[in-house]
Structure formats: C-alpha cells, structure tokens
CSV table of C-alpha atoms and ligand atoms in Angstrom, one decimal:
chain,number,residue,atom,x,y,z
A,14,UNK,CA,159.0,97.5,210.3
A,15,UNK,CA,160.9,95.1,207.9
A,16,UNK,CA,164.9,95.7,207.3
A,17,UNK,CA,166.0,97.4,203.8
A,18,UNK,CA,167.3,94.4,201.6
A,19,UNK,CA,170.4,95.5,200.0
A,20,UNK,CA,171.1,93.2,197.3
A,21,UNK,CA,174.5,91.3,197.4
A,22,UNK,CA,174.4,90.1,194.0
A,23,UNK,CA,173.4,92.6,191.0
A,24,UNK,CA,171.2,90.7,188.7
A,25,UNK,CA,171.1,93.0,186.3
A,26,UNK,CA,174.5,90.7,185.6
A,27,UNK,CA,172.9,87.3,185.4
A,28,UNK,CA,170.4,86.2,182.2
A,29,UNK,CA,169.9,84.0,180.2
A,30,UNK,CA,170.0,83.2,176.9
A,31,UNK,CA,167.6,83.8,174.0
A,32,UNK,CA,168.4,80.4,171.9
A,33,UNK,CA,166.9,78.8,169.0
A,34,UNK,CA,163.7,75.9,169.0
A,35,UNK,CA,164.8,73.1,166.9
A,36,UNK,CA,161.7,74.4,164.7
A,37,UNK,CA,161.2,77.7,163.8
A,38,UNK,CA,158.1,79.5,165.6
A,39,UNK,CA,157.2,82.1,162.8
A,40,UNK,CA,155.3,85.5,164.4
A,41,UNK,CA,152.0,84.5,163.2
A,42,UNK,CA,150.0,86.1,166.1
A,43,UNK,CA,148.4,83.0,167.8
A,44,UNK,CA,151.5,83.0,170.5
A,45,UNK,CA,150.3,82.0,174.0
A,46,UNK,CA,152.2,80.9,176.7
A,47,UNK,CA,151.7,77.7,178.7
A,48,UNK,CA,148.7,78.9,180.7
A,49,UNK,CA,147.5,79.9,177.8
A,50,UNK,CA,147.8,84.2,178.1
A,51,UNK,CA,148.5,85.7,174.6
A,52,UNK,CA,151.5,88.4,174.0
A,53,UNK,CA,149.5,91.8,173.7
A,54,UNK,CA,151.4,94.3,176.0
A,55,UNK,CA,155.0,95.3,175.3
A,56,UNK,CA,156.9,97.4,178.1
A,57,UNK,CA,160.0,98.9,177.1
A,58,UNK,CA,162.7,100.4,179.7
A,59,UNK,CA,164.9,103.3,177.6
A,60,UNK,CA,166.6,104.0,180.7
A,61,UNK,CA,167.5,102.6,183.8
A,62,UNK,CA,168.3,106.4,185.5
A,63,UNK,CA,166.1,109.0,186.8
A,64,UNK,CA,166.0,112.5,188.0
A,65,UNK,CA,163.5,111.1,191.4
A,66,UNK,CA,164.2,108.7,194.8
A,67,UNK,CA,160.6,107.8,195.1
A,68,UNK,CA,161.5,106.1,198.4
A,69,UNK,CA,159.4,102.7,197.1
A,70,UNK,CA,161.3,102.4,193.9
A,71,UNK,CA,165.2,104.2,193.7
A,72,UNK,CA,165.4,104.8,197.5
A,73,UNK,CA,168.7,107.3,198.1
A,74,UNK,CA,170.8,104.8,200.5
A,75,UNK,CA,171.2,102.3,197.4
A,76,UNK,CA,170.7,104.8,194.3
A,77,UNK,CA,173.5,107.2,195.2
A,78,UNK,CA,176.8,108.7,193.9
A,79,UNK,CA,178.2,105.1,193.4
A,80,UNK,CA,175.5,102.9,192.2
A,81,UNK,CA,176.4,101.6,188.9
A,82,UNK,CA,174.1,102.5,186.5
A,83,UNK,CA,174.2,100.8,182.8
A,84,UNK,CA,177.3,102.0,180.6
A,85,UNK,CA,175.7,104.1,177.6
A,86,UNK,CA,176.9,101.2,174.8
A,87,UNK,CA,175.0,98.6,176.7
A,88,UNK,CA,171.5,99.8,175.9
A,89,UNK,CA,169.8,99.4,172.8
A,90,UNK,CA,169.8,101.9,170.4
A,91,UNK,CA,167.2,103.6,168.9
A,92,UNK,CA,167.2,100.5,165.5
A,93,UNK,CA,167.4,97.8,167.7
A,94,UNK,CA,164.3,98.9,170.1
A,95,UNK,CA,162.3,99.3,167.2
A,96,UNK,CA,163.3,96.3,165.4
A,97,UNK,CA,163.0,94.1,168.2
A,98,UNK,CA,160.0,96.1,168.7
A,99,UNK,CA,158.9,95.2,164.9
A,100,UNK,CA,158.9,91.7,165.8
A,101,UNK,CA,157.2,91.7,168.9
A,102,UNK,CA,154.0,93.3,166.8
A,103,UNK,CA,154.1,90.8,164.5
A,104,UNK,CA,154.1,88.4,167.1
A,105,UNK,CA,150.6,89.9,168.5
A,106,UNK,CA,151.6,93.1,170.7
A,107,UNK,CA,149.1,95.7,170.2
A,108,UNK,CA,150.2,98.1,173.0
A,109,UNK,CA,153.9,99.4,173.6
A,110,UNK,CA,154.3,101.3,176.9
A,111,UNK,CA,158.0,103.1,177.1
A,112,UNK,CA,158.7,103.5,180.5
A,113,UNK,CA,162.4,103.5,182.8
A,114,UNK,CA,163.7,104.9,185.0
A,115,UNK,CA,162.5,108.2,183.7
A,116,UNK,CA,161.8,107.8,179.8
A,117,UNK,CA,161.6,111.1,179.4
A,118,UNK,CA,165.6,111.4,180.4
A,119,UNK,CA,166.7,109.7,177.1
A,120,UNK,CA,167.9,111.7,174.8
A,121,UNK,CA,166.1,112.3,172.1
A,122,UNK,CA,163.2,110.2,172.8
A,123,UNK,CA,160.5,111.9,170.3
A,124,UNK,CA,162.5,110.3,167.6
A,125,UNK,CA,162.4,106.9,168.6
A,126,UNK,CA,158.6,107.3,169.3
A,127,UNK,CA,158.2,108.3,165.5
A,128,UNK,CA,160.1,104.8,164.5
A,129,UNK,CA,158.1,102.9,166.9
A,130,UNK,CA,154.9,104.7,165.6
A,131,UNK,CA,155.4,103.9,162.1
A,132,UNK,CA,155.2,100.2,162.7
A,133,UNK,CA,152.5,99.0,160.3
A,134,UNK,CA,150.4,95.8,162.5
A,135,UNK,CA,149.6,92.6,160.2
A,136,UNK,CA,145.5,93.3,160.5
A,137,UNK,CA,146.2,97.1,160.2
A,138,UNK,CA,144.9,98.1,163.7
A,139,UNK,CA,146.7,100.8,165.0
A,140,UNK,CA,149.2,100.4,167.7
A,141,UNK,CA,148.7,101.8,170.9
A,142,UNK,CA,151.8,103.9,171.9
A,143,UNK,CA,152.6,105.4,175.3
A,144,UNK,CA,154.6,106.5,178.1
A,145,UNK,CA,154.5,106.5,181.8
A,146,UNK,CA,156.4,109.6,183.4
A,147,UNK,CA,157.0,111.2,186.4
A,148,UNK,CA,156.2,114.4,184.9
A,149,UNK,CA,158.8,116.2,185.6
A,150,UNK,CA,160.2,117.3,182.1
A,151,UNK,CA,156.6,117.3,180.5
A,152,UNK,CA,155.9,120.3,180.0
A,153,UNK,CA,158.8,120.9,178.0
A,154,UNK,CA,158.3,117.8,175.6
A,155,UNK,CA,154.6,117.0,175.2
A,156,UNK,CA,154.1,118.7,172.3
A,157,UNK,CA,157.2,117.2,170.3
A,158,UNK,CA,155.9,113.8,171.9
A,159,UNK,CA,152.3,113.8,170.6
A,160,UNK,CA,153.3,115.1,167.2
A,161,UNK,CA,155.9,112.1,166.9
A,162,UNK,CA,153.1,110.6,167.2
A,163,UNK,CA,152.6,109.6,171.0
A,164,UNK,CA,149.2,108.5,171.6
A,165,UNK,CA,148.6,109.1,175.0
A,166,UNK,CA,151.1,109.5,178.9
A,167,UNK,CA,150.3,108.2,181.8
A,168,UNK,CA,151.5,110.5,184.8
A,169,UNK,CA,152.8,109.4,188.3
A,170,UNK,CA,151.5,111.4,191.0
A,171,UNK,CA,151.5,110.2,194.6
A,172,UNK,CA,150.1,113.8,196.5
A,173,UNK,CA,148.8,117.0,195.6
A,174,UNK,CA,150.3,118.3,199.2
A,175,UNK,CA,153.6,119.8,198.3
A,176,UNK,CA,155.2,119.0,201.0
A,177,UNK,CA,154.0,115.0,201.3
A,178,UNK,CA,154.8,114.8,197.2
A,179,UNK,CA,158.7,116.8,197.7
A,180,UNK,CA,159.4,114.1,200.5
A,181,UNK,CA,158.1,111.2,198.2
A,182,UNK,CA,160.2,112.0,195.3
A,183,UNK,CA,163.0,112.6,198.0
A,184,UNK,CA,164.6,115.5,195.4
A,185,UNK,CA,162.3,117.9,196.5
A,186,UNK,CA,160.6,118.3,193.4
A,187,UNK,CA,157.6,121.0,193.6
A,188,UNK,CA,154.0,119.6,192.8
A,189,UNK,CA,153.4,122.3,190.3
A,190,UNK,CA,155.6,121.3,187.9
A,191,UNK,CA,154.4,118.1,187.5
A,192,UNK,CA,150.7,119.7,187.3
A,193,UNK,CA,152.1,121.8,184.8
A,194,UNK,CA,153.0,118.9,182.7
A,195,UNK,CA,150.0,117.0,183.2
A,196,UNK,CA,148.0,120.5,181.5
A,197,UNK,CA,150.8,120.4,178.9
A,198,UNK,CA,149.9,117.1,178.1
A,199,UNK,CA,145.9,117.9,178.0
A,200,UNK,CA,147.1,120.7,175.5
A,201,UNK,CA,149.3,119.2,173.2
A,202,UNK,CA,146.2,115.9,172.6
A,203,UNK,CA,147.6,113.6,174.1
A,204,UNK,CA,145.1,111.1,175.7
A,205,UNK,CA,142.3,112.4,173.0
A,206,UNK,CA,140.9,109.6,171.2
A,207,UNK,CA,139.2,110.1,167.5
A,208,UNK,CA,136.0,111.4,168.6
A,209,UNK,CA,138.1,114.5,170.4
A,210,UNK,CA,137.4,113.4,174.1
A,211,UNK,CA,140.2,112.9,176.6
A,212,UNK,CA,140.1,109.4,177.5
A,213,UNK,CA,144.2,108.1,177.5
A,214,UNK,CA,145.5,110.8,180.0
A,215,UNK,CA,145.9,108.8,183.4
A,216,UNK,CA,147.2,109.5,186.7
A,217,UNK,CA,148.6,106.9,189.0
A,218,UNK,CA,149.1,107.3,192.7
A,219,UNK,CA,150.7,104.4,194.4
A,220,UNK,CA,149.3,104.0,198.0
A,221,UNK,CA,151.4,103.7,200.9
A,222,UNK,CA,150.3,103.4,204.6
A,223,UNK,CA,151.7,106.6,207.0
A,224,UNK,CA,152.8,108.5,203.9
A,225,UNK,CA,149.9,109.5,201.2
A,226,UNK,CA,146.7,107.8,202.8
A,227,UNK,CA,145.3,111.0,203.5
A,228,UNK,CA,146.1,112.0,199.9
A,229,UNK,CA,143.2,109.9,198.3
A,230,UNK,CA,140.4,112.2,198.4
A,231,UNK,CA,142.3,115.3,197.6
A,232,UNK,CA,143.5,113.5,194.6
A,233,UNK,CA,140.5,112.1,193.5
A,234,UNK,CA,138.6,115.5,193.9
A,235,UNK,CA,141.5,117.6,191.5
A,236,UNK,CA,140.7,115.2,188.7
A,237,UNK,CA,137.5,114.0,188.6
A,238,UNK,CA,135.3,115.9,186.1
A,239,UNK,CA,138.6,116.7,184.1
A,240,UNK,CA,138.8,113.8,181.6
A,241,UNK,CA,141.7,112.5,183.4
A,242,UNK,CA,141.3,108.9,185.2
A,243,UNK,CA,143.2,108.2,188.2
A,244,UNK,CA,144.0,104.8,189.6
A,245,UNK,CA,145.2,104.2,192.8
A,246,UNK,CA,148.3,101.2,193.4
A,247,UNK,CA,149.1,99.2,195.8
A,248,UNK,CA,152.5,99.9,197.3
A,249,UNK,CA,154.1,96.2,195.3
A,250,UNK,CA,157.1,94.3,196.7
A,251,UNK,CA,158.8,94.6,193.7
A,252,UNK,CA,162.7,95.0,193.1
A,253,UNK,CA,164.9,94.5,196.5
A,254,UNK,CA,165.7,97.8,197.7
A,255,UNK,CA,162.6,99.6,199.3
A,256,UNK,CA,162.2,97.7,202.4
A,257,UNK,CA,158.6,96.9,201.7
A,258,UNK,CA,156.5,95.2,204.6
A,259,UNK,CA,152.5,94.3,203.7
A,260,UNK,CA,151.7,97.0,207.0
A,261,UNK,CA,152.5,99.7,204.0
A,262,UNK,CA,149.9,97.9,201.9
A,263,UNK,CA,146.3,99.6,201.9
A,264,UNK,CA,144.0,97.1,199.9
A,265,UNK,CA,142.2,98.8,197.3
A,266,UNK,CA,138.9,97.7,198.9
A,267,UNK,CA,139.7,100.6,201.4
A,268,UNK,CA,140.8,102.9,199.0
A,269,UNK,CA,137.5,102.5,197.4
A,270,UNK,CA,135.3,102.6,200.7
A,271,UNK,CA,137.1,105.9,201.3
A,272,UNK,CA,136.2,107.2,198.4
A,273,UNK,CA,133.0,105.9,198.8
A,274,UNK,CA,132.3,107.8,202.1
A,275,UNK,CA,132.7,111.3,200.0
A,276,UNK,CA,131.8,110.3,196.8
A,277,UNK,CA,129.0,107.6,195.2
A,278,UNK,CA,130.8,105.4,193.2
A,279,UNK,CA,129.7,102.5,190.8
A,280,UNK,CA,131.7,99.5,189.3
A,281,UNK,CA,132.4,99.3,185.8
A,282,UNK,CA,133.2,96.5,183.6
A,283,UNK,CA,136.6,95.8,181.9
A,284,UNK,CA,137.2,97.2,178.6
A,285,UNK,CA,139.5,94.8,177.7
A,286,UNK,CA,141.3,91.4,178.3
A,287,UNK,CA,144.2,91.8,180.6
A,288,UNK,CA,143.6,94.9,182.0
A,289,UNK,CA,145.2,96.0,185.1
A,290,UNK,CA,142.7,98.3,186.7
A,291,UNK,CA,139.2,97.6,188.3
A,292,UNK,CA,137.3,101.1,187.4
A,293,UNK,CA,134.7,102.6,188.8
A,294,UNK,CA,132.8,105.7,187.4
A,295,UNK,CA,131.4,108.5,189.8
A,296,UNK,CA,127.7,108.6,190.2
A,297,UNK,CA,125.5,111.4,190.1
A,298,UNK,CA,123.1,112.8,193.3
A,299,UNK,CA,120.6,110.4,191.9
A,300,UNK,CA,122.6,107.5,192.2
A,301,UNK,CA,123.3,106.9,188.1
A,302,UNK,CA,126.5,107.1,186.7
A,303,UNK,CA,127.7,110.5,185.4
A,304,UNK,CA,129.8,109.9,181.6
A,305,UNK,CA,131.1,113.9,182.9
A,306,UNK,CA,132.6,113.0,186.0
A,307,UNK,CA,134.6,110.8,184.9
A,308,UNK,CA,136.0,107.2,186.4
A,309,UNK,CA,138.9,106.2,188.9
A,310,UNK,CA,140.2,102.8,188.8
A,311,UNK,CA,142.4,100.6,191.8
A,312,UNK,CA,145.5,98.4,190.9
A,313,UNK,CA,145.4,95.5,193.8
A,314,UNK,CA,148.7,94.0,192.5
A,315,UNK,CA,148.7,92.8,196.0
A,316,UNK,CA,145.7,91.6,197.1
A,317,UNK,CA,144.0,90.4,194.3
A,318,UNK,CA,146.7,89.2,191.8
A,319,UNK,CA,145.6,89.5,187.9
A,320,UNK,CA,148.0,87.1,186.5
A,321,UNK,CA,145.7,85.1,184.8
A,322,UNK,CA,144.7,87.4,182.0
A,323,UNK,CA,149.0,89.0,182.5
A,324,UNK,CA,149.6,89.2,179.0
A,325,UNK,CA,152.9,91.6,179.4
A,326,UNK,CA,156.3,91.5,178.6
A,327,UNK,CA,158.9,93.4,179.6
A,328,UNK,CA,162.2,94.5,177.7
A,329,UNK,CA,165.3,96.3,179.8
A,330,UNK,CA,167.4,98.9,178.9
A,331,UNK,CA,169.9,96.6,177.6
A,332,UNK,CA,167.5,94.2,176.4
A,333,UNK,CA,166.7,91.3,178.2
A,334,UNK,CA,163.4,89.9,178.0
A,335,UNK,CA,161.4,89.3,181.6
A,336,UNK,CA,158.6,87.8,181.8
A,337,UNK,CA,157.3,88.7,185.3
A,338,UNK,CA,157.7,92.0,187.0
A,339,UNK,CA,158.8,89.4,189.7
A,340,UNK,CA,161.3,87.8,187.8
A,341,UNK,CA,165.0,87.2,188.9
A,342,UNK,CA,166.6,86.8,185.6
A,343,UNK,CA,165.7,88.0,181.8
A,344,UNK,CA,166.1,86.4,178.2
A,345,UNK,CA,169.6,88.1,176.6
A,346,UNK,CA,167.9,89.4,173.6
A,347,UNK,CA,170.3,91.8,172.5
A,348,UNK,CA,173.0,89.1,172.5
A,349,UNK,CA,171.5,87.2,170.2
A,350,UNK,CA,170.9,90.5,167.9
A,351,UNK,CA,173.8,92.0,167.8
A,352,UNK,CA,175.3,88.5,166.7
A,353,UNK,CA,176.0,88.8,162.5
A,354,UNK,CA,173.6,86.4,160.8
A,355,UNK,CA,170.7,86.6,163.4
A,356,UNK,CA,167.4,87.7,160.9
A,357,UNK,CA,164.5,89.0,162.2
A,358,UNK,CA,162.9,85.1,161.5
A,359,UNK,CA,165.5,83.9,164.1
A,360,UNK,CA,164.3,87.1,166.7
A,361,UNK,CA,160.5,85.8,166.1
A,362,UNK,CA,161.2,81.9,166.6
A,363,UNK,CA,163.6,82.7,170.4
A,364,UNK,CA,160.8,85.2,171.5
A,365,UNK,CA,158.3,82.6,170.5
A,366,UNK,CA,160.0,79.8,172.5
A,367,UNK,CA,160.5,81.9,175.6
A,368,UNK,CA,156.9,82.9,175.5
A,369,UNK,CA,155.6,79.6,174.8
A,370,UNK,CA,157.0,78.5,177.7
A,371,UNK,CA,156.0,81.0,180.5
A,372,UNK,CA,154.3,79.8,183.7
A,373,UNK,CA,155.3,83.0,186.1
A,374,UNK,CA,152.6,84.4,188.4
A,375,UNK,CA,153.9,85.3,190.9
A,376,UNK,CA,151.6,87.6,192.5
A,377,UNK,CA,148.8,84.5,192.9
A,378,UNK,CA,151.4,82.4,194.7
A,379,UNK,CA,153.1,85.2,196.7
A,380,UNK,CA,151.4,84.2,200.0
A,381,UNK,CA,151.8,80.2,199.2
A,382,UNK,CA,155.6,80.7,197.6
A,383,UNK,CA,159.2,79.6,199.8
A,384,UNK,CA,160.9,82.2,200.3
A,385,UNK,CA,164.3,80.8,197.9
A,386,UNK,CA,161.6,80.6,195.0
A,387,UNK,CA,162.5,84.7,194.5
A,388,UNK,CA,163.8,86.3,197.4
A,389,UNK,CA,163.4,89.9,197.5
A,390,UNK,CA,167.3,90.2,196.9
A,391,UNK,CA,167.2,88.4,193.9
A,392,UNK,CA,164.9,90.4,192.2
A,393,UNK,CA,165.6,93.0,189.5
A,394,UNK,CA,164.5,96.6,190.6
A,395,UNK,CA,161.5,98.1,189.0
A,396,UNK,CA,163.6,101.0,187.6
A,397,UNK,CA,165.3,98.6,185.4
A,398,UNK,CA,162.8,96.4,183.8
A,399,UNK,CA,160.4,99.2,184.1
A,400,UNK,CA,157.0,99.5,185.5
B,510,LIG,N1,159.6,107.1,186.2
B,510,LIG,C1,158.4,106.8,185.6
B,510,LIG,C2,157.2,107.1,186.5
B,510,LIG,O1,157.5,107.2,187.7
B,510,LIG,O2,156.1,107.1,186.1
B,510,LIG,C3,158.3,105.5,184.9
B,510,LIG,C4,158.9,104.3,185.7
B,510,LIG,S1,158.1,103.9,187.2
B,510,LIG,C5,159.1,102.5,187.7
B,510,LIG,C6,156.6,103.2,186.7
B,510,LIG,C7,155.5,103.2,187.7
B,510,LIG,O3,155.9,102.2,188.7
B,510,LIG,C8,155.2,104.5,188.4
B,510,LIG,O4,153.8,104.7,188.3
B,510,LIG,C9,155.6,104.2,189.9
B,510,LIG,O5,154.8,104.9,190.8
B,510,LIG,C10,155.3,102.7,189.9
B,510,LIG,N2,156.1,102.0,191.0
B,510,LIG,C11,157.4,102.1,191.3
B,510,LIG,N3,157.7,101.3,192.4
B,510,LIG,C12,156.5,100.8,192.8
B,510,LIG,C13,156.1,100.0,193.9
B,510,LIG,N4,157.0,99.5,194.8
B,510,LIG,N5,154.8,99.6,194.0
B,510,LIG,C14,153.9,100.1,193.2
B,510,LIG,N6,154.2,100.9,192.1
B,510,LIG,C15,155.5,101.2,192.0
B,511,LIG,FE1,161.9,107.4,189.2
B,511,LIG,FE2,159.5,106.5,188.5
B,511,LIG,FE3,161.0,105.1,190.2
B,511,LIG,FE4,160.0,107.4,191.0
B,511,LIG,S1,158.8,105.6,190.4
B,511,LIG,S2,162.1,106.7,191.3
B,511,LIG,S3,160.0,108.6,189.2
B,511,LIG,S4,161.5,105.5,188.1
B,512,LIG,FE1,152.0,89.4,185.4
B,512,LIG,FE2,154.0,88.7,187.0
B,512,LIG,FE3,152.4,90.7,187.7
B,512,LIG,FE4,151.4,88.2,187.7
B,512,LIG,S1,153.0,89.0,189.0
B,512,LIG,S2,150.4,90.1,186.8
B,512,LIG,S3,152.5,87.3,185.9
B,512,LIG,S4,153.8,90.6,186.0
C-alpha cells in the first residue's frame, strides 16, 4: 500500500502567465503544437466543488470542512467562459466538454450552455457540446439542459451494487438516483443523434482493484442493448491526494478478457482522431457483431498512454490553461482577460503561443520520468482542472 500524499504546497496558487508572441498568431485553425497534435477538445471546469468523495478523486481526509475551495469572484463568469470559449473555436476546437468538480452544482448552468451553444464555428460544423456528471442532480435538470441546447452527458458510475457505489461516493449516495438520472437523460434526448438513435449517452466506470472489480459484468450486462456505451477507466494517478499505487490498477486487457469470458466481444475501429476509448461492440451467438447490442469501450490511461493523438486542453475554474491532465502549473488566462485593452486578437495570439509550444505526455514517459519531473504533490487535483 502507498502513503496518502498530502500536498504541502497548493498549486492551484502557482501559474503562469499567458503573454504576448512578438508576432501575432491569428486563430486561423491550423494550430498544432510542437509534436504536431492539433487543438480539437476543450475541457472546461465551472466548479472546483462537489456534492461526492469518490475516494480516488476528493478523498474526505483532504476535502473536508477546511479545505479551501476557490472564492466565488475568482472563477469566470458566465461572458468570460464563453468568450474565451469563442476563441478557442476559432482556433480549431470542435468539442467542448463542461465538467468540475460537479458541473451540475453551478448555478444556473443551462444558461451558460445556451451561450456556449450559440457559438457559430468558421466551416459551420456544429459544435459538439457536453457534460460529464455524477448524476446525482440529473434528473432534476436534463430536460432544461438538452433544450439549452446540450448535446449529449456523459454519466459516472463506478457499481450497480448499492452498497459498493454508497462507499465509493463516500456520501452515501443511493444508486437509484443516479439511474434515475441516467433515464432522465435517455428521456429528455440527450445523447440522440439526427437519425433519432441514442449514440452520445455514455457511462464511465473507473476500475479500481479490491473495490469494483467484481462490478464489471454487472455493469456491462444493465447497459448493453440499451443505447448507452460504457467504458471502463483505469484508476489514473492523477492529482496528489488519493494515495494511488499501480496494485489498484486493473489493465483494460483484463477488463476486456473478463468480459470476454461472459460475453463475445469484437474490436472496433476509432471513429475519430484523438479518441480516448478503444471500443469494442458485442457479438452475436454467431460470432458477428450485433449494431443492437450495443459497444463498451476501455480507457488504458495507464497502460497504454494515448498522448500522441492528446489533442485536449483544459481550462480551470478560474481560468488557467493546462495542458496536461499531468501538469503542475497552468497558463493565467483570466489575468490577461480581465486586463482593459486585452481584444479577443490578443486572447487568440497567447493561446496560440502556449499551444504551439506544448511537448507534455506525460502518460508515455510515466514509467521512464524522475520522480522531481511532477511529483504526485505537485500536481493539481482532477477536481480542479477537471476530468
Ligand atoms: N463530477 C463529475 C463526474 O464525476 O463525472 C465530473 C468531474 S470528474 C473529475 C470526471 C471524471 O474523472 C469522472 O468520470 C471520474 O470518475 C474520473 N476520475 C476522477 N478521478 C479519477 C482517477 N483517479 N482515475 C480515473 N478517473 C478518475
Ligand atoms: Fe466528485 Fe466527480 Fe470527483 Fe467523484 S469523480 S469526487 S463525483 S468530481
Ligand atoms: Fe494528454 Fe497529458 Fe493525458 Fe498524455 S497524459 S493523453 S498529454 S492529458
């Protein structure tokens, strides 16, 4: 067992800044960064609190009564999310993911999903808007959410056994609701693409050794034939509170060979660059894949890294920019926006800089990196920059 990290130093304190190239990078949609990843995927933390203690992300001995959460006049409002947000499209993000802490605790949340919705793209694609929750208050706002214009949620569910899921979430937090949010969803559209068929409603389940293990085929046999995909993670080392040790880690590979053992499974291919999941769709008794049964899909964040195609950025609640889920310190964006004469131009050019020069993956050199290259207490937790 490894020792809990408690962080000394609270890097949510420490950034740096967003300056200004000596010429201007104009948003123009060819950004890539220096290994060459363009800037598709925008992840935006709208609160840095939740209503859980999912013991591998806000664990109770740090989160408590006196942890300092960020004072309400440092985040970003409502305008600057969506104008930094404005740029970041123009820039080449085609996919905006809101996300916390619990999203679904900011106040008023539908209304800022209409402004971010409205954002025309330069080619007139649509933007792909959604929201990863822990379900909890989903029932009571997916319909507001999907008619401001939401295009989809993505749920996080770690058991179907009550009593396995209350001691995850560490509030004792019934199952049911969150099932109950998950049919709310399915009811209010979200997740259906044009052709009516749910395809966007997913489920994640993050896998960790002697606590849901035994979860994985109970899970996988609720959802599949329902339209909604589930994807299994690997428990990350992310953030420096949860005490994380690779003997929690179960590799994908075994999740799928489990699932394997009770139900035929087939790989599929990628539907697009970048993306996180390797899926697999349930075969029928004769061995071909069966469209109605649906697919599941594994997340080896661990062990098989997928930087090379990481084509994400992450904004915090206060908005820094980070460019790693890994990374130690973020870009002050909101310093340099809240300054008078800073123009949306000036936004495009430092985001275009600090993209341009990104080399992070960490998660192909984890095994190779020294230790002082990003100690687990100098990392930001995951409730902050978001997941
Ligand atoms: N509160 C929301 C939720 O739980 O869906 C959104 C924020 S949460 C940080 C985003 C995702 O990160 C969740 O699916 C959660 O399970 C996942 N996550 C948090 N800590 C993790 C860890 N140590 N390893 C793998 N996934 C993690
Ligand atoms: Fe909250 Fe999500 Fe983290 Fe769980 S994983 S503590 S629900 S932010
Ligand atoms: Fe992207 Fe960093 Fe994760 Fe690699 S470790 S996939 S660069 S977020």
């Amino acid at each position: 067992m490894s020792e809990r990290v408690i962080p000394l130093v609270d890097q949510r304190l420490l950034s740096l800044p967003a300056t200004l190239p000596a010429r201007p990078i104009a948003a123009e949609g060819l950004l890539r960064d220096s290994l060459g990843r363009p800037l598709h995927d925008l992840r935006i933390s709208v609160t840095d609190r939740c209503n859980f203690r999912c013991n591998y992300c806000m664990p109770k001995e740090v989160f408590n009564k006196d942890y300092a959460y960020l004072p309400h006049g440092d985040l970003l409002n409502f305008e600057e999310i969506t104008r930094l947000a404005q740029v970041f499209v123009a820039h080449g993000v085609r996919k905006i993911r809101l996300t916390g802490g619990e999203p679904l605790l900011r106040k008023n949340l539908e209304i800022l999903v209409a402004q971010l919705a409205n954002i025309p793209t330069p080619d007139g694609s649509p933007l792909d808007l959604t929201l990863t929750t822990n379900g909890s208050l989903l029932a009571r706002k997916a319909k507001a959410l999907k008619e401001a214009g939401l295009n989809r949620v993505t749920v996080s569910l770690d058991s179907l056994d009550d009593a396995v899921f209350r001691a995850m979430n560490d509030v004792d937090f019934p199952v049911a609701d969150v099932l109950d949010g998950i049919a709310a969803a399915q009811a209010a559209g979200l997740g259906v693409d044009a052709d009516g068929r749910l395809t966007g409603l997913k489920v994640n389940m993050v896998v960790k050794r002697r606590t849901n293990v035994d979860q994985i085929v109970p899970m996988a046999r609720h959802f599949r034939g329902t339209g909604i995909t589930l994807r299994f993670i690997e428990y990350m080392d992310v953030g420096a509170t949860n005490g994380w040790c690779m003997d929690d880690v179960l590799p994908s590979a075994e999740v799928i060979e489990r699932l394997q053992q009770v139900f035929p499974l087939l790989p599929l291919q990628a539907t697009a660059a970048g993306e996180t999941a390797q899926r697999w769709g349930y075969a029928n008794a004769a061995g071909e894949l069966d469209p109605a049964l649906g697919e599941v899909g594994v997340i080896s964040s661990v062990t098989q890294a997928f930087c090379r195609d990481c084509n994400r950025a992450r904004l915090s609640t206060e908005g820094k920019l980070y460019l790693c889920l890994f990374a130690t310190q973020g870009y002050d964006l909101r310093g340099l926006m809240r300054q008078a004469h800073t123009s949306d131009a000036d936004i495009a050019s430092a985001i275009g800089h600090i993209w341009q020069g990104r080399d992070d993956r960490y998660s192909e050199l984890r095994a190779s990196l020294p230790a002082e290259a990003a100690p687990a207490a100098r990392r930001v937790e995951m409730s902050y920059i978001g997941g």
